[in-house]
Structures are given as structure tokens and as C-alpha cells.
XYZ file of C-alpha atoms in Angstrom:
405
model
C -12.871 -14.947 11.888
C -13.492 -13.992 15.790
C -11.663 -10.932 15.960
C -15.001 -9.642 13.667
C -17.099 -10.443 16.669
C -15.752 -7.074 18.260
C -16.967 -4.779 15.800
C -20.588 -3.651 14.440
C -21.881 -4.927 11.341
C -21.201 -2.103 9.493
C -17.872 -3.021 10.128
C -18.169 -6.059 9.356
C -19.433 -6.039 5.977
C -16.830 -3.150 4.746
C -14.007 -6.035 5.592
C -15.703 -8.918 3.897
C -16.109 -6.679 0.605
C -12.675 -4.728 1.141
C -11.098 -8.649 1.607
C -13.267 -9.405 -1.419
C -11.762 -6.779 -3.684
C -8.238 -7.564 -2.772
C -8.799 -10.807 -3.806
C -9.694 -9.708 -7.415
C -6.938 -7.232 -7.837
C -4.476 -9.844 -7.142
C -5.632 -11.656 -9.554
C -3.894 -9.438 -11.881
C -1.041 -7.887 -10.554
C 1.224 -10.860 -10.731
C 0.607 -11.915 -14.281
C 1.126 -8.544 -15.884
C 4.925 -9.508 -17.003
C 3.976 -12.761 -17.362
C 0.916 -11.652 -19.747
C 3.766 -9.169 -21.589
C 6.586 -11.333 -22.479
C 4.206 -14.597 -22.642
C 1.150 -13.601 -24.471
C 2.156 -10.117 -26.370
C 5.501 -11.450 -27.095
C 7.324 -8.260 -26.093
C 10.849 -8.319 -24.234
C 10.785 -7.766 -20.534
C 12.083 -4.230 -20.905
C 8.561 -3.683 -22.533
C 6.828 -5.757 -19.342
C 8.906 -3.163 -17.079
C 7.997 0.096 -18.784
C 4.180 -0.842 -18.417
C 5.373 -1.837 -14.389
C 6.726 1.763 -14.466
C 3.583 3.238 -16.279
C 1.205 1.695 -14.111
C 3.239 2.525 -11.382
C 3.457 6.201 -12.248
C -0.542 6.422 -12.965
C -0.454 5.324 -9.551
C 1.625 7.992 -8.189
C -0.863 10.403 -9.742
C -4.193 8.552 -8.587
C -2.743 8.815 -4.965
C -2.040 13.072 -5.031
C -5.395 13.680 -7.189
C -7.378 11.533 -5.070
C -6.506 13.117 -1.846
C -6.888 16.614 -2.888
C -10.289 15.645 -4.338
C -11.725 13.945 -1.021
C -13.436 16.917 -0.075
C -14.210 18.817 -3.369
C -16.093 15.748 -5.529
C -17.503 14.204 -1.977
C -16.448 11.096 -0.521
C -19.243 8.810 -2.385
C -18.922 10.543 -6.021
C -15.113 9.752 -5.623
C -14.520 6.603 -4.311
C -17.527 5.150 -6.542
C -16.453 6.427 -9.574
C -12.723 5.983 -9.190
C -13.922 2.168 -8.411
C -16.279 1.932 -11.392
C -13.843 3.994 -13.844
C -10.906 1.334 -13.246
C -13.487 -1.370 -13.837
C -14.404 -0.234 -17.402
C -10.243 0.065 -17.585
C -10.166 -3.647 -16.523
C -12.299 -4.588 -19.049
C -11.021 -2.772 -22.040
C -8.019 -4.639 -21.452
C -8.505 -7.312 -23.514
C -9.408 -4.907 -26.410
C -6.271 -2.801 -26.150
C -3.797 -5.568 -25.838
C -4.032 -5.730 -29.767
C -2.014 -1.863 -29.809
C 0.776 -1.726 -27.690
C 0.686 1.982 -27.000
C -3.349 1.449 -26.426
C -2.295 -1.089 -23.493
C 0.051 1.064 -22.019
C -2.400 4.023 -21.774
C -5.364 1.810 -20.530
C -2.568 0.048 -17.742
C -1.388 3.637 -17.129
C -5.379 4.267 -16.719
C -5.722 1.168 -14.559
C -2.926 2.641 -12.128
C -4.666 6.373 -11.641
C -8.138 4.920 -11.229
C -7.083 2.107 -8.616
C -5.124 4.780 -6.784
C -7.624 7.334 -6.753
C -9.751 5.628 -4.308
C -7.552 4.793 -1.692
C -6.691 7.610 0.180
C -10.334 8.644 0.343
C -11.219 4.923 1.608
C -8.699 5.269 4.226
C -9.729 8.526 5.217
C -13.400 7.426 5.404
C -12.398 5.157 7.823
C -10.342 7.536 9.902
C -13.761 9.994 9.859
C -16.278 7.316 9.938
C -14.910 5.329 12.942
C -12.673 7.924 15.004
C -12.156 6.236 17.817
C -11.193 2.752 16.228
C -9.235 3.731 13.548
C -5.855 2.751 14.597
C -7.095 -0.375 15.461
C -9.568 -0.695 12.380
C -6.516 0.540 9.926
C -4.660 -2.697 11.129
C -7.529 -5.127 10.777
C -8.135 -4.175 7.135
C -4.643 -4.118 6.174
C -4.845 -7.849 7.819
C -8.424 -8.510 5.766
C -6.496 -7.120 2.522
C -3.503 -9.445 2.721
C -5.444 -12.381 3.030
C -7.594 -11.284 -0.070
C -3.917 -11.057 -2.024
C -3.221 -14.390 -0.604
C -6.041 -16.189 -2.059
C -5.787 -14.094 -5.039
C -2.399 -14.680 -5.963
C -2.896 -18.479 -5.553
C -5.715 -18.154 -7.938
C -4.084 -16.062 -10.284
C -1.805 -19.253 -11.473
C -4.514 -21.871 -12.315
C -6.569 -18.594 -14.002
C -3.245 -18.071 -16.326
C -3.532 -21.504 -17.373
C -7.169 -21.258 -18.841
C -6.582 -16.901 -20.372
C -4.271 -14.027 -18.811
C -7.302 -12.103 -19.717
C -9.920 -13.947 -17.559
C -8.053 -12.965 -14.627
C -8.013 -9.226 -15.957
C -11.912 -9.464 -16.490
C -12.285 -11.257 -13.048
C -10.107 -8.487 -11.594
C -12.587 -5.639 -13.342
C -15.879 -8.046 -11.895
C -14.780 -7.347 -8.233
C -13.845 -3.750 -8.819
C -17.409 -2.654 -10.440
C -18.993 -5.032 -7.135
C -16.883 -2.982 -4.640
C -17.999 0.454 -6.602
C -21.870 -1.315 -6.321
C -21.269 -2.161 -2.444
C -19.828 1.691 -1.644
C -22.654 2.961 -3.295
C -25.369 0.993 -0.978
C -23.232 1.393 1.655
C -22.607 5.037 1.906
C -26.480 5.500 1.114
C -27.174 3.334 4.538
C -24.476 4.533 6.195
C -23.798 7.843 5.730
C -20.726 9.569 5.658
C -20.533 11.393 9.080
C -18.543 9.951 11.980
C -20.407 7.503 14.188
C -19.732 9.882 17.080
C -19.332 13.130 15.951
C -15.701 14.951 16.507
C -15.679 18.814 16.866
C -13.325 20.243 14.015
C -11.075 23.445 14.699
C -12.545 26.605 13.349
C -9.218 27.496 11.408
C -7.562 24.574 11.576
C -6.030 23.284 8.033
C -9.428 22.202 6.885
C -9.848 25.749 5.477
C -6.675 25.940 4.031
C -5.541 25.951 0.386
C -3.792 22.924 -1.002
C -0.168 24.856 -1.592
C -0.564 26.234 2.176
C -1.258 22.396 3.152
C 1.698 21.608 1.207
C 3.791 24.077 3.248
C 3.671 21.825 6.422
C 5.855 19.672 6.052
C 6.370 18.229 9.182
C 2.873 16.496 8.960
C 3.866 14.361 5.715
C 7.614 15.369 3.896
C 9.395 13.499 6.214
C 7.142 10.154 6.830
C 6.752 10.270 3.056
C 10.417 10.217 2.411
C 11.462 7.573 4.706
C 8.651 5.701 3.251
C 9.896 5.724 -0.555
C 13.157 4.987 0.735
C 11.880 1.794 2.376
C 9.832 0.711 -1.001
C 13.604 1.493 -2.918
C 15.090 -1.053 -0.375
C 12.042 -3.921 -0.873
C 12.437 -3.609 -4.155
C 15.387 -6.200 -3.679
C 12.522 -8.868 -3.685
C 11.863 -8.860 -6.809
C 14.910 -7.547 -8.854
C 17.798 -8.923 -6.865
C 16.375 -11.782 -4.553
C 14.312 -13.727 -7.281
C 17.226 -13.299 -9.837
C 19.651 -14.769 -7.206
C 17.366 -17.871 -6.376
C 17.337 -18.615 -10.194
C 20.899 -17.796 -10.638
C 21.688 -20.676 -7.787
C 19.642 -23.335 -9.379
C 17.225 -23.386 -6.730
C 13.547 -24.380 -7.627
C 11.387 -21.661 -8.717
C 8.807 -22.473 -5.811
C 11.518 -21.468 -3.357
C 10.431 -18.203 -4.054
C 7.033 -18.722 -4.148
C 7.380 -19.567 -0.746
C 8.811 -16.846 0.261
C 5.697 -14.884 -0.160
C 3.671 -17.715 1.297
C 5.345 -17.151 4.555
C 4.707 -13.236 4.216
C 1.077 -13.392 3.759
C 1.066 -16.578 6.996
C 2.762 -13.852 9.132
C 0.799 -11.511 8.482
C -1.956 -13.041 9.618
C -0.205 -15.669 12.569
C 2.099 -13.122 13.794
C -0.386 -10.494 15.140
C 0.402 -11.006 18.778
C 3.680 -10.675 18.298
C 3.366 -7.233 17.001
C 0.906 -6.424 19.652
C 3.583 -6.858 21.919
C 6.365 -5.002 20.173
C 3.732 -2.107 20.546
C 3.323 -2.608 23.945
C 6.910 -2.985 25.038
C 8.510 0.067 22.835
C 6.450 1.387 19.748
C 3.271 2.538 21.462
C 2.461 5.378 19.085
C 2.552 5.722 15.896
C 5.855 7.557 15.242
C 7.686 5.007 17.227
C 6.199 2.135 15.065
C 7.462 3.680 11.663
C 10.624 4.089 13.197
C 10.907 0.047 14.801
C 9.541 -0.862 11.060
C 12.407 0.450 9.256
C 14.759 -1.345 12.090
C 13.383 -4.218 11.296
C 13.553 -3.387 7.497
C 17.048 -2.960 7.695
C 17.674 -5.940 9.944
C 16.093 -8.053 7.176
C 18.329 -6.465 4.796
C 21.637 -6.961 6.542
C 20.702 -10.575 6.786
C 20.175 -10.643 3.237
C 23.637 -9.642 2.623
C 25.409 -11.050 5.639
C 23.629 -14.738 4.961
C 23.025 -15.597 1.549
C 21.435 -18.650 2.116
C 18.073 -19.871 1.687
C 17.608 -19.947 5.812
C 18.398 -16.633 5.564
C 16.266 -15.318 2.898
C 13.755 -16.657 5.472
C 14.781 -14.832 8.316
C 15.253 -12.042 6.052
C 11.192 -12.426 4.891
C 10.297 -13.006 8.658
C 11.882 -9.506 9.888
C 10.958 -7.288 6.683
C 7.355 -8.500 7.347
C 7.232 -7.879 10.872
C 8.589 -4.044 9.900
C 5.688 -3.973 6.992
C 3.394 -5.084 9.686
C 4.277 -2.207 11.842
C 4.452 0.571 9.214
C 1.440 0.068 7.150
C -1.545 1.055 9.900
C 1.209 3.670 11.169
C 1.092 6.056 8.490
C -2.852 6.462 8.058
C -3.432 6.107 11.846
C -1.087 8.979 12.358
C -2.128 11.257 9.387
C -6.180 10.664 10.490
C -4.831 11.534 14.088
C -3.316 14.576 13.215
C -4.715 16.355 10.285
C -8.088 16.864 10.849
C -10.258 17.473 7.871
C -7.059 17.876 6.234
C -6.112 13.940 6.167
C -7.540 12.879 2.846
C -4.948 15.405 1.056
C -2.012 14.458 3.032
C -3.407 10.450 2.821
C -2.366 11.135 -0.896
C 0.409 12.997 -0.925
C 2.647 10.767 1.470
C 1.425 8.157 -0.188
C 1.958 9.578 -3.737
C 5.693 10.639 -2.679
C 6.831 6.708 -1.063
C 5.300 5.491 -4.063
C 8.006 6.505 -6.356
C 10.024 4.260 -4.315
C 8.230 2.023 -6.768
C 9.232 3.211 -9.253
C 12.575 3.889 -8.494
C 13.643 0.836 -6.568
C 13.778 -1.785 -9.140
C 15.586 0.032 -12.127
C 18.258 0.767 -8.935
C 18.318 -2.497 -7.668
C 18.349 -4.245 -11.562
C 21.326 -2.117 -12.359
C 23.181 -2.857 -9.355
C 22.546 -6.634 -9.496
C 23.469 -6.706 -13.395
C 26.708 -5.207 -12.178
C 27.348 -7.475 -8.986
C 25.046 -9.735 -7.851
C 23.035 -10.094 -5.074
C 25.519 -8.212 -2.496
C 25.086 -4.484 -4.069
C 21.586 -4.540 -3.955
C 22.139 -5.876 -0.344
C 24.325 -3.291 0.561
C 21.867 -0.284 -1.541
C 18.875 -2.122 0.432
C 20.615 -1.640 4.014
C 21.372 2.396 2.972
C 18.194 3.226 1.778
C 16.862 1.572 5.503
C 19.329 3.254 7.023
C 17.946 6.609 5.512
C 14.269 5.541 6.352
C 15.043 5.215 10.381
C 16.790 8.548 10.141
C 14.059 10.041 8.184
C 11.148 8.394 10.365
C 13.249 9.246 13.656
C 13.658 13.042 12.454
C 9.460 12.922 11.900
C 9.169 11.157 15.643
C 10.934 14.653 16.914
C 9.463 17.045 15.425
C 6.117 15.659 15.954
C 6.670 14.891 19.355
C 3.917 17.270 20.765
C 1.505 15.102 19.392
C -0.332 17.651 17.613
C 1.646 18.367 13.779
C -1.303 21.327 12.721
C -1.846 23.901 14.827
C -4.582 26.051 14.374
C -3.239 28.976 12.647
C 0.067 27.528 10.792
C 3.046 25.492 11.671
């Protein structure tokens, strides 16, 4: 991987163990309604409630972990919330003989695998200040190929026990806790070049005063759940419609296969949309959802296989665009503040999760693939307005003055 030659080892060796770790929780996450309505014999109702449960433990992991960051410490809360959802991981096998016991420990696997990602991303956004746009994008690039190889993994692992993969998903959780713990000891948890904080800037604030300004987070947030409502055609109207045609199963398959290639392949490209007309931050959340929606409309304007492709080619293109935008802004502009608002926008789009495929199910019960087109395209729609509305206001390029909004 040249593009690693740029960076000190430090550097380095956080992106082998982040990629690593996102290998291992891939593992899992595809097999969970598999592992329901295969192995537990339960209907797929059942495998979506523990979706939603994990999914809401999630929700909760993201808003606790943030307004932790600076209370517990950086190392005490990103170790433990690793090692805590590796003893989750591997009580898994145990509780999958009680139903409600499996939902709990999934809900449990959720919090604790939440909990340490807004303070990761906000060590990063301390640690290396003056790389961290770039650095955000590079790990989110490390992470997807981790899910790649994990995800093509996770099929020959079902084959020999669900469970292995769950175990094997808790083995590279309790390594990353191990590697955090050496590596904030060596490394420390000060910036590499020391930034000056404001005196009274929202550092010293309470969390309800943080809350109170909203034009930091409310609006990013909001246009982000909207966005997750919209993907959430994937999965409850896309895959549904492939089966419903008679089209092999792999079709699918390869849809994500072409996600996690661009990714990777199609990094220049987005280098230059940046360059030509999304140079900061703002602007990039608002060309993602463009693209989002563009994807969308092709969904429902072509329902072909060539145009699920298409489709695939321009929602990852936005994905690639909006996911180093949001914690490159909020590091840029909240100060010691970030780690809170890190988990509250990310708490809030999250319940686009949660939302989006009950929405999109009910819809495509009712109508096919074309409602949860058309739903998709609104809830895009919403996200550039929201996004664009977030661009304005934060146009000074500073959202936290010293003393309030």
C-alpha cells in the first residue's frame, strides 16, 4: 500500500490494526439474520427486531461515548468499550440458547461497538491536527477494505459454525482493545504538534449548553439520517426486487463487490470532485447527497440490472464524499468539544438505521420497488436541503464562538 509511505509509523500501525478490526467485525454483521432464521429457527421478524436492537444499542453507544471522551479519558474509554464488546462477542454463543438473553447481549454488542468510535475518531482529529481531513479519508479507505475481506470470509466461516465467526469477530475486538492499550502508552494522547485551545470556548461548557448549538451538529445530523433512511433501499427494496425478478442471488453480491472496488479504485476521482467544486467540507456533504439522490432516481427511472449498477457507482461516490466530511468538519470546528458532538450527530443519522428499513419494507410490501424509489429520492432530496441549510449557516468557517452561538 504506497499511499502509507507518506505517513509516520505511528500512523501506520493504527491503519493496519484499525483495517485489522474491520475485518473481524464483518465477519459478523452479515450473518446475523442468516444465524436467526437459519440456526435459531426464528421468523425474520425476530432476525429484524435484533437488527433494530442492535441498531438502537448503537444509537446509545454513539451519544454516551461522546459525552464520555473527556470525563473517563480517552484510553480508559476506548479500551474498555473495545474489551467490554469482546466479552459480549463471546457470550454469544452462550446466550443464543434464551432468546431474550441474545437480544440483550446483541443489544450489548451494539452500545459497546459504538461507544468507541466517536472517541477513536476524535483521537485522531487531536492526535494528528493537521492531517486529519486527509487521515479521516485514509482510514475510512483502510476500514472498507477490512469489510471487504471480511465479508468474503464471513461465507466460507458460516459453512463450518455461525458462531466461529462471532468468536473470530470477539478475537479481533479484545486484539484492537490490546493494541490501543500499547499504543496510547507509547504514544500518548496529546497532539503531535500542540494546538492552543480557547479559554472559554465550548470545552468548558456543560453538555445541555453544547446541545444548544445547533448549528454545529442538528442540521448535518439530520440530513445524515435522512440519507441512511434513503440507503436503506439496498437491502429492503433492491435485494427483494433482484429475487423477485429471478435474477441469481450473486447479482447482488456483486453489487457490494463493486462498492467496496470503488472505494478503493475510485479515489482520484473524488480527489478531483474536491478540487473542481466541493473543496471544504460543507460543500462535500452537500455533492454527497447529490450524488445520493442521483443514484436513487436511477434506481427508479431504470430498473434494470445496468442500472442498479450505475445506481451503486453514484451512491458510492456520494458515501465516499460524506463519510471523512462529517468528522473532518466536527474536529475542525469544535474544539475540545468534538468528541460530544462526534456522538451526537452520529447518534441522531443513526436512527436512519433504524428507521429506513421498516419504511422502505412497508412501502415495497405495498408496491414494489418504485415506492421505495420514489421515498429514497425524498428523503435525498431532504438531505441536500438539510446539508445546504448547514453549508450557510456555517459559512464563516468557525460554528463555536467563544462565548455562545
Amino acid at each position: 500500500m504506497r499511499f502509507l509511505q507518506a505517513y509516520p509509523k505511528e500512523v501506520k500501525v493504527f491503519l493496519i490494526a484499525s483495517l485489522i478490526n474491520a475485518t473481524g467485525s464483518a465477519l459478523m454483521w452479515p450473518l446475523v439474520t442468516m444465524y436467526v432464521f437459519d440456526e435459531l429457527g426464528r421468523s425474520m421478524t425476530d432476525a429484524a427486531l435484533v437488527i433494530v436492537i442492535q441498531s438502537l444499542g448503537g444509537i446509545f453507544g454513539q451519544l454516551l461515548g461522546g459525552s464520555l471522551y473527556h470525563k473517563v479519558g480517552v484510553k480508559r474509554l476506548i479500551v474498555g468499550a473495545l474489551a467490554m464488546n469482546a466479552l459480549a462477542l463471546f457470550t454469544l454463543p452462550a446466550a443464543s440458547v434464551n432468546w431474550n438473553m441474545f437480544m440483550l447481549v446483541m443489544g450489548l454488542v451494539g452500545l459497546f461497538n459504538s461507544l468507541s468510535l466517536p472517541a477513536i475518531q476524535a483521537f485522531i482529529g487531536f492526535r494528528f491536527a493537521e492531517q486529519r481531513g486527509e487521515l479521516f479519508n485514509v482510514i475510512y479507505v483502510a476500514n472498507n477494505i477490512g469489510v471487504a475481506l471480511g465479508t468474503m470470509l464471513a461465507g466460507f466461516l458460516a459453512d463450518i459454525s455461525y458462531l466461529l465467526s462471532f468468536v473470530l469477530n470477539g478475537l479481533t475486538s479484545a486484539v484492537f482493545a490490546a493494541f490501543f492499550f500499547v499504543y496510547l502508552r507509547k504514544v500518548g494522547t496529546e497532539p503531535a504538534h500542540a494546538e492552543p485551545h480557547r479559554r472559554n470556548g465550548p470545552g468548558e461548557l456543560s453538555n445541555w449548553k453544547l446541545i444548544g448549538h445547533t448549528r454545529i451538529y442538528l442540521y448535518m445530523a439530520l440530513g445524515s439520517m435522512f440519507l441512511l433512511i434513503g440507503n436503506s433501499i439496498w437491502n429492503t427494496g433492491v435485494s427483494p426486487f433482484i429475487i423477485s425478478e429471478g435474477w441469481a442471488k450473486s447479482t447482488y453480491s456483486l453489487l457490494w463487490t463493486l462498492n467496496g472496488i470503488l472505494i478503493f479504485a475510485a479515489q482520484p476521482l473524488v480527489s478531483l470532485i474536491k478540487r473542481w467544486f466541493a473543496e471544504t467540507s460543507t460543500a462535500q456533504m452537500t455533492a454527497s447527497a447529490v450524488f445520493y439522490l442521483s443514484g436513487y432516481a436511477v434506481i427508479l427511472l431504470m430498473p434494470s440490472y445496468p442500472g442498479l449498477v450505475l445506481a451503486m457507482l453514484l451512491t458510492t461516490l456520494g458515501e465516499m464524499l460524506i463519510s471523512p466530511a462529517m468528522p473532518s468538519f466536527i474536529s475542525d470546528h469544535a474544539d475540545r468539544s468534538a468528541p460530544f458532538y462526534l456522538g451526537l450527530s452520529g447518534g441522531i443519522g443513526a436512527v436512519g438505521r433504524v428507521l429506513g428499513p421498516y419504511m422502505m419494507g412497508s412501502l415495497y410490501d405495498r408496491g414494489g420497488l418504485a415506492p421505495t424509489g420514489w421515498l429514497a429520492c425524498g428523503m435525498a432530496l431532504l438531505a441536500v436541503g438539510f446539508f445546504a441549510v448547514h453549508a450557510f449557516i456555517n459559512r464563516s468557517g468557525r460554528a463555536l464562538e467563544q462565548n455562545g452561538v
